[in-house]
mmCIF file of C-alpha atoms in Angstrom:
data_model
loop_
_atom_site.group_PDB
_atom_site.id
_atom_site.type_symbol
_atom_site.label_atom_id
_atom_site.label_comp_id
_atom_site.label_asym_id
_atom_site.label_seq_id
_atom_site.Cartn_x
_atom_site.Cartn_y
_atom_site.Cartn_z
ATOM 1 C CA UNK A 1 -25.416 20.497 -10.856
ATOM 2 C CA UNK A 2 -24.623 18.553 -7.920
ATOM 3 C CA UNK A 3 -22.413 16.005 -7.076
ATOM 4 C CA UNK A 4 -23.042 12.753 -7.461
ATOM 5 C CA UNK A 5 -22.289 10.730 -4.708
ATOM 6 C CA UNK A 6 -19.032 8.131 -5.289
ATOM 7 C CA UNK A 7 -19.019 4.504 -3.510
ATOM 8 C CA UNK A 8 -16.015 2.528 -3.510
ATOM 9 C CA UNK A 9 -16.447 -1.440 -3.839
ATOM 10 C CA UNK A 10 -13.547 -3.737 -2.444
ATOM 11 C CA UNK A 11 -12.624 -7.250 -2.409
ATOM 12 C CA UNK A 12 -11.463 -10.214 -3.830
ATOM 13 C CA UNK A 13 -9.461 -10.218 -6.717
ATOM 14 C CA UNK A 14 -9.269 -12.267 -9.256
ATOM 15 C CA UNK A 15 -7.269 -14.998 -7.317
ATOM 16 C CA UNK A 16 -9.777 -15.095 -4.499
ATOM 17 C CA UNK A 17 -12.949 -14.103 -6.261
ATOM 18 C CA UNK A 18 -15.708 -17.484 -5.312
ATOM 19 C CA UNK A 19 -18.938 -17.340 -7.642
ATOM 20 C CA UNK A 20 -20.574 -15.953 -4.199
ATOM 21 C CA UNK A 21 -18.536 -12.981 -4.245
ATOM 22 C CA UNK A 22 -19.408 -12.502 -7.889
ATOM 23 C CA UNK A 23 -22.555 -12.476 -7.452
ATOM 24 C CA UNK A 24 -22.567 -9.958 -3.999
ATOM 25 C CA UNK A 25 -20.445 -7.438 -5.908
ATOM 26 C CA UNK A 26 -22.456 -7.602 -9.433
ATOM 27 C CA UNK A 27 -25.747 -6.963 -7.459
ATOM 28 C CA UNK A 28 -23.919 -4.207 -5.281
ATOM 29 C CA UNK A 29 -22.620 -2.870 -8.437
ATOM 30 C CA UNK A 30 -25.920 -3.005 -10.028
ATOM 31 C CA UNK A 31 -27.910 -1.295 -6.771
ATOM 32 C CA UNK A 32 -24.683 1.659 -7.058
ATOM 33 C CA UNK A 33 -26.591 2.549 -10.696
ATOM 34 C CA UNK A 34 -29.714 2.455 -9.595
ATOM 35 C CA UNK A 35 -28.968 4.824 -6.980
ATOM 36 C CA UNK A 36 -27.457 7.510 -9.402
ATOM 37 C CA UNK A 37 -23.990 7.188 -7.376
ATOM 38 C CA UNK A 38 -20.930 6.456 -9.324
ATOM 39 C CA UNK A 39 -18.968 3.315 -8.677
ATOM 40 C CA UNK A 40 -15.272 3.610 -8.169
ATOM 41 C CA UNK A 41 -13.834 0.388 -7.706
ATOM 42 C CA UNK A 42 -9.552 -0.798 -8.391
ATOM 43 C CA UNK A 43 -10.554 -1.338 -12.158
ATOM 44 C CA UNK A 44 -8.931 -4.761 -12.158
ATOM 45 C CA UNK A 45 -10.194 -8.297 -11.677
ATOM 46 C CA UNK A 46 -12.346 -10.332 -9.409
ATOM 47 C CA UNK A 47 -14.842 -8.279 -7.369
ATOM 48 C CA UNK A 48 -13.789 -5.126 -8.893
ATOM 49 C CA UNK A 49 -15.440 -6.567 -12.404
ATOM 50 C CA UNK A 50 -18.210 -7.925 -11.049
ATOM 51 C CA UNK A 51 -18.926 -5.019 -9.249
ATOM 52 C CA UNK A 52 -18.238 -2.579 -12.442
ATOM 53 C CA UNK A 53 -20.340 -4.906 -14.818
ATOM 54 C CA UNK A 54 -23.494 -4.758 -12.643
ATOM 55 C CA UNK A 55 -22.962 -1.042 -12.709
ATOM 56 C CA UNK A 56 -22.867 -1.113 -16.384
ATOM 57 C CA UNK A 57 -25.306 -3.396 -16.694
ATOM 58 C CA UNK A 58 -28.157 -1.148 -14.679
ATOM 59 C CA UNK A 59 -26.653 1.860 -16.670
ATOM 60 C CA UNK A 60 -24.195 3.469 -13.948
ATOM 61 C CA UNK A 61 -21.010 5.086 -14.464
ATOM 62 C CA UNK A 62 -17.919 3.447 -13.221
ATOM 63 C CA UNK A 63 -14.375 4.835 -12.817
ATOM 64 C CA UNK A 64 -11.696 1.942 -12.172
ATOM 65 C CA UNK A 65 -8.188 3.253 -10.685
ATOM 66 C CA UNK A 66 -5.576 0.865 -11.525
ATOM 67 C CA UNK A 67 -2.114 0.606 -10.536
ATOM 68 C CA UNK A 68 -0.444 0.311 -13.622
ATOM 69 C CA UNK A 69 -0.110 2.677 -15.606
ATOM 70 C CA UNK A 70 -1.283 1.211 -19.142
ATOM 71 C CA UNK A 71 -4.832 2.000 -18.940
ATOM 72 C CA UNK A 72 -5.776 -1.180 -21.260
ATOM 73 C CA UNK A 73 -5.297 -2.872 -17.985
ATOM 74 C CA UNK A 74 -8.201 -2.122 -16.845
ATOM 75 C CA UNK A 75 -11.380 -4.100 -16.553
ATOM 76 C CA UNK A 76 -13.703 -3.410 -19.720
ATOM 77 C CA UNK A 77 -16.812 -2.170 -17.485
ATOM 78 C CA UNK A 78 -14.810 0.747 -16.842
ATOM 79 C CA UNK A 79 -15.828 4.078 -18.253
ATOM 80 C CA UNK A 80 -13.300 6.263 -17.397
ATOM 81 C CA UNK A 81 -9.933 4.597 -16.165
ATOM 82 C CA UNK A 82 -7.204 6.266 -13.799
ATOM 83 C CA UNK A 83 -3.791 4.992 -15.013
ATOM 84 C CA UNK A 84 -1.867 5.516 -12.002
ATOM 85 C CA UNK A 85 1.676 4.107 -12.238
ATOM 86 C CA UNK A 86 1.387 4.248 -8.585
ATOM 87 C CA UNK A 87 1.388 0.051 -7.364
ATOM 88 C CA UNK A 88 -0.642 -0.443 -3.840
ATOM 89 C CA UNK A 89 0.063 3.333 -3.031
ATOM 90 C CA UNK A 90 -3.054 3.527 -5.383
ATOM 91 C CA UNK A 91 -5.178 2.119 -2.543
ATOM 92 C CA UNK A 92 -5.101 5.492 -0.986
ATOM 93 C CA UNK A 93 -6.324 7.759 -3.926
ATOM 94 C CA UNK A 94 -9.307 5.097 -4.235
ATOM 95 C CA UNK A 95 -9.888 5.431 -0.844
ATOM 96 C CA UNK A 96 -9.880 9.345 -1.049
ATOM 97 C CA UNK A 97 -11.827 9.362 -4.303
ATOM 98 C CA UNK A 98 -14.968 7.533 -2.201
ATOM 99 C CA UNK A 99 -17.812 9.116 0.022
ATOM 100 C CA UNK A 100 -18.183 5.947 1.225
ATOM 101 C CA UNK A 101 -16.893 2.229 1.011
ATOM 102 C CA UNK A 102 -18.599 -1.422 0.098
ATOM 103 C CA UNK A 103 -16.305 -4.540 1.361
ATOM 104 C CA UNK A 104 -17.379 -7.812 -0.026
ATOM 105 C CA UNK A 105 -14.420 -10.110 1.174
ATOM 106 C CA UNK A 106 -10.915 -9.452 0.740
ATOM 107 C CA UNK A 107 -7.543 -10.610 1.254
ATOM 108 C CA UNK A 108 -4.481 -8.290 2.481
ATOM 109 C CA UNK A 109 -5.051 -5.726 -0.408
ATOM 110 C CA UNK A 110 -8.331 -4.945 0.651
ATOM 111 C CA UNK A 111 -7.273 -4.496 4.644
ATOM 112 C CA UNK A 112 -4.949 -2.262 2.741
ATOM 113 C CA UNK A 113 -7.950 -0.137 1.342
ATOM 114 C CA UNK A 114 -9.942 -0.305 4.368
ATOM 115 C CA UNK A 115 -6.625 0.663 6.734
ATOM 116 C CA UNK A 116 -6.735 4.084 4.187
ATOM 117 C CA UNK A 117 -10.782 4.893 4.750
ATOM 118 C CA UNK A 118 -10.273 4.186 7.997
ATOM 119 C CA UNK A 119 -7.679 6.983 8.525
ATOM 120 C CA UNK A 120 -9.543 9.286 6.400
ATOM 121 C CA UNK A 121 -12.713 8.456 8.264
ATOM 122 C CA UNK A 122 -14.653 6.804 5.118
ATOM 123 C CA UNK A 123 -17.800 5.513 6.183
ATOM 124 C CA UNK A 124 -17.630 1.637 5.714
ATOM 125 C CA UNK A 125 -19.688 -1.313 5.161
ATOM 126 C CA UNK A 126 -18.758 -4.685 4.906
ATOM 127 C CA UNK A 127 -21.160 -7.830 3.614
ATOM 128 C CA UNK A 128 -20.601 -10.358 6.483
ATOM 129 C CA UNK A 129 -19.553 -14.312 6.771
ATOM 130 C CA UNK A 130 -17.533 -13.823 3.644
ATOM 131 C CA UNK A 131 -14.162 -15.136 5.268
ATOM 132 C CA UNK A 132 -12.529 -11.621 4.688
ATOM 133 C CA UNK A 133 -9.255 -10.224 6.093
ATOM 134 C CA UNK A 134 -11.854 -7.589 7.425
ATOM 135 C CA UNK A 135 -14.262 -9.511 9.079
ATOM 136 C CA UNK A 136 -12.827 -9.794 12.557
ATOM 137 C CA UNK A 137 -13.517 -5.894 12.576
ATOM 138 C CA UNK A 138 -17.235 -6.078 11.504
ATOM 139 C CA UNK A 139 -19.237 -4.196 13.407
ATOM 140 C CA UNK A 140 -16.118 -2.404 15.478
ATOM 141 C CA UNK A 141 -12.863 -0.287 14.664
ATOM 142 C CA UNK A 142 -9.856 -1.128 13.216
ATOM 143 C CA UNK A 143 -8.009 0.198 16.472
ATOM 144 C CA UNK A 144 -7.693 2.754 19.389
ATOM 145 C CA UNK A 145 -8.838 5.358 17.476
ATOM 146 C CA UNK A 146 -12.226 4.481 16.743
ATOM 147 C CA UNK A 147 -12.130 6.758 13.480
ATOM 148 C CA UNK A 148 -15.117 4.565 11.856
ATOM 149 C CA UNK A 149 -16.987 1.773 12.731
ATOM 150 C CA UNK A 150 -16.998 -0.867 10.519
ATOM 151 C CA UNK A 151 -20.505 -1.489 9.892
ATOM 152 C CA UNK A 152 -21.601 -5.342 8.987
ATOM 153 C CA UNK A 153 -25.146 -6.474 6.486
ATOM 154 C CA UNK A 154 -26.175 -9.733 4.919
ATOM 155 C CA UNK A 155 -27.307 -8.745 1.758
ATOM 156 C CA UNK A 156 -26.242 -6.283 -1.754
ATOM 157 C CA UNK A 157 -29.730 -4.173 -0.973
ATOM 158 C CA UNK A 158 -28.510 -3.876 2.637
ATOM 159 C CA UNK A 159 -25.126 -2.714 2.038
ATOM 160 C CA UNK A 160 -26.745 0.251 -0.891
ATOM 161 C CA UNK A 161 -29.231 1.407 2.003
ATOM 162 C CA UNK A 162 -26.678 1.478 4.653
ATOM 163 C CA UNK A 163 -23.729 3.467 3.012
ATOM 164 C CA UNK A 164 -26.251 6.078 1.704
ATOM 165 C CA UNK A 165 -27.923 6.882 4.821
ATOM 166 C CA UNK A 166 -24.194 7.215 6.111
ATOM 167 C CA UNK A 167 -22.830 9.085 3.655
ATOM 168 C CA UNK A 168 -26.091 11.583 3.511
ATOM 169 C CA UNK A 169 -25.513 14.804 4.958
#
């Protein structure tokens, strides 16, 4: 059996989570399912449940690796939960975990996600005009290195299409 292919969805939490953002990350969530990829996502609020329950909801599995290390932290759209005791430092292993990485908005935690793809060379897309901490690096790198562009789409169908045909072999 082959592997299935992993895509990690970022953003908001729950304190900066709009109704738009919602709604981006269920149907991204959602479009993950239907492409028989797993969703890994931080397995808390905001984004990361809207993401998880449109997973769910189109009959994906979803893996949510939280920072704590009670697993009844998690969000309840998560199938199997990573406990890791591990704070932010968590960021990385979700990074890691990914073959590739959905952004829909963001505040400092998610630059923090995206700064650990980025080193690892993770390909990346990010849902533009969503006031993120990552959109000034839409559609370029996040420095010198150019490890991975950043690559920018409008819409939840977009985003799915994208990160697969970077991610394919």
């Amino acid at each position: 059996m082959a592997k299935k292919r992993q895509i990690l969805v970022i953003g908001h939490n729950t304190k900066g989570c709009l109704p738009k953002h919602e709604k981006i990350a269920y149907e991204i969530g959602a479009e993950i399912a239907k492409s028989d990829s797993v969703l890994i996502c931080g397995g808390l609020g905001g984004v990361m449940t809207a993401a998880a329950h449109g997973a769910k909801d189109a009959g994906g599995l979803t893996i949510g690796i939280i920072p704590q290390n009670d697993p009844a932290e998690a969000n309840e759209y998560c199938d199997i939960v990573i406990p890791t005791g591990m704070g932010l430092a968590r960021d990385f292993l979700n990074a890691l975990s990914a073959d590739g990485v959905i952004i829909v908005g963001g505040g400092s935690g998610t630059l923090s996600e995206t700064c650990a793809a980025y080193m690892h060379k993770k390909p990346m897309v990010a849902i533009r005009n969503l006031d993120s901490s990552v959109d000034p690096f839409i559609g370029g790198y996040l420095d010198h290195r150019e490890n991975i562009k950043i690559v920018g789409v409008d819409t939840p169908q977009e985003a799915i299409k994208k990160i697969l045909e970077l991610i394919s072999p």
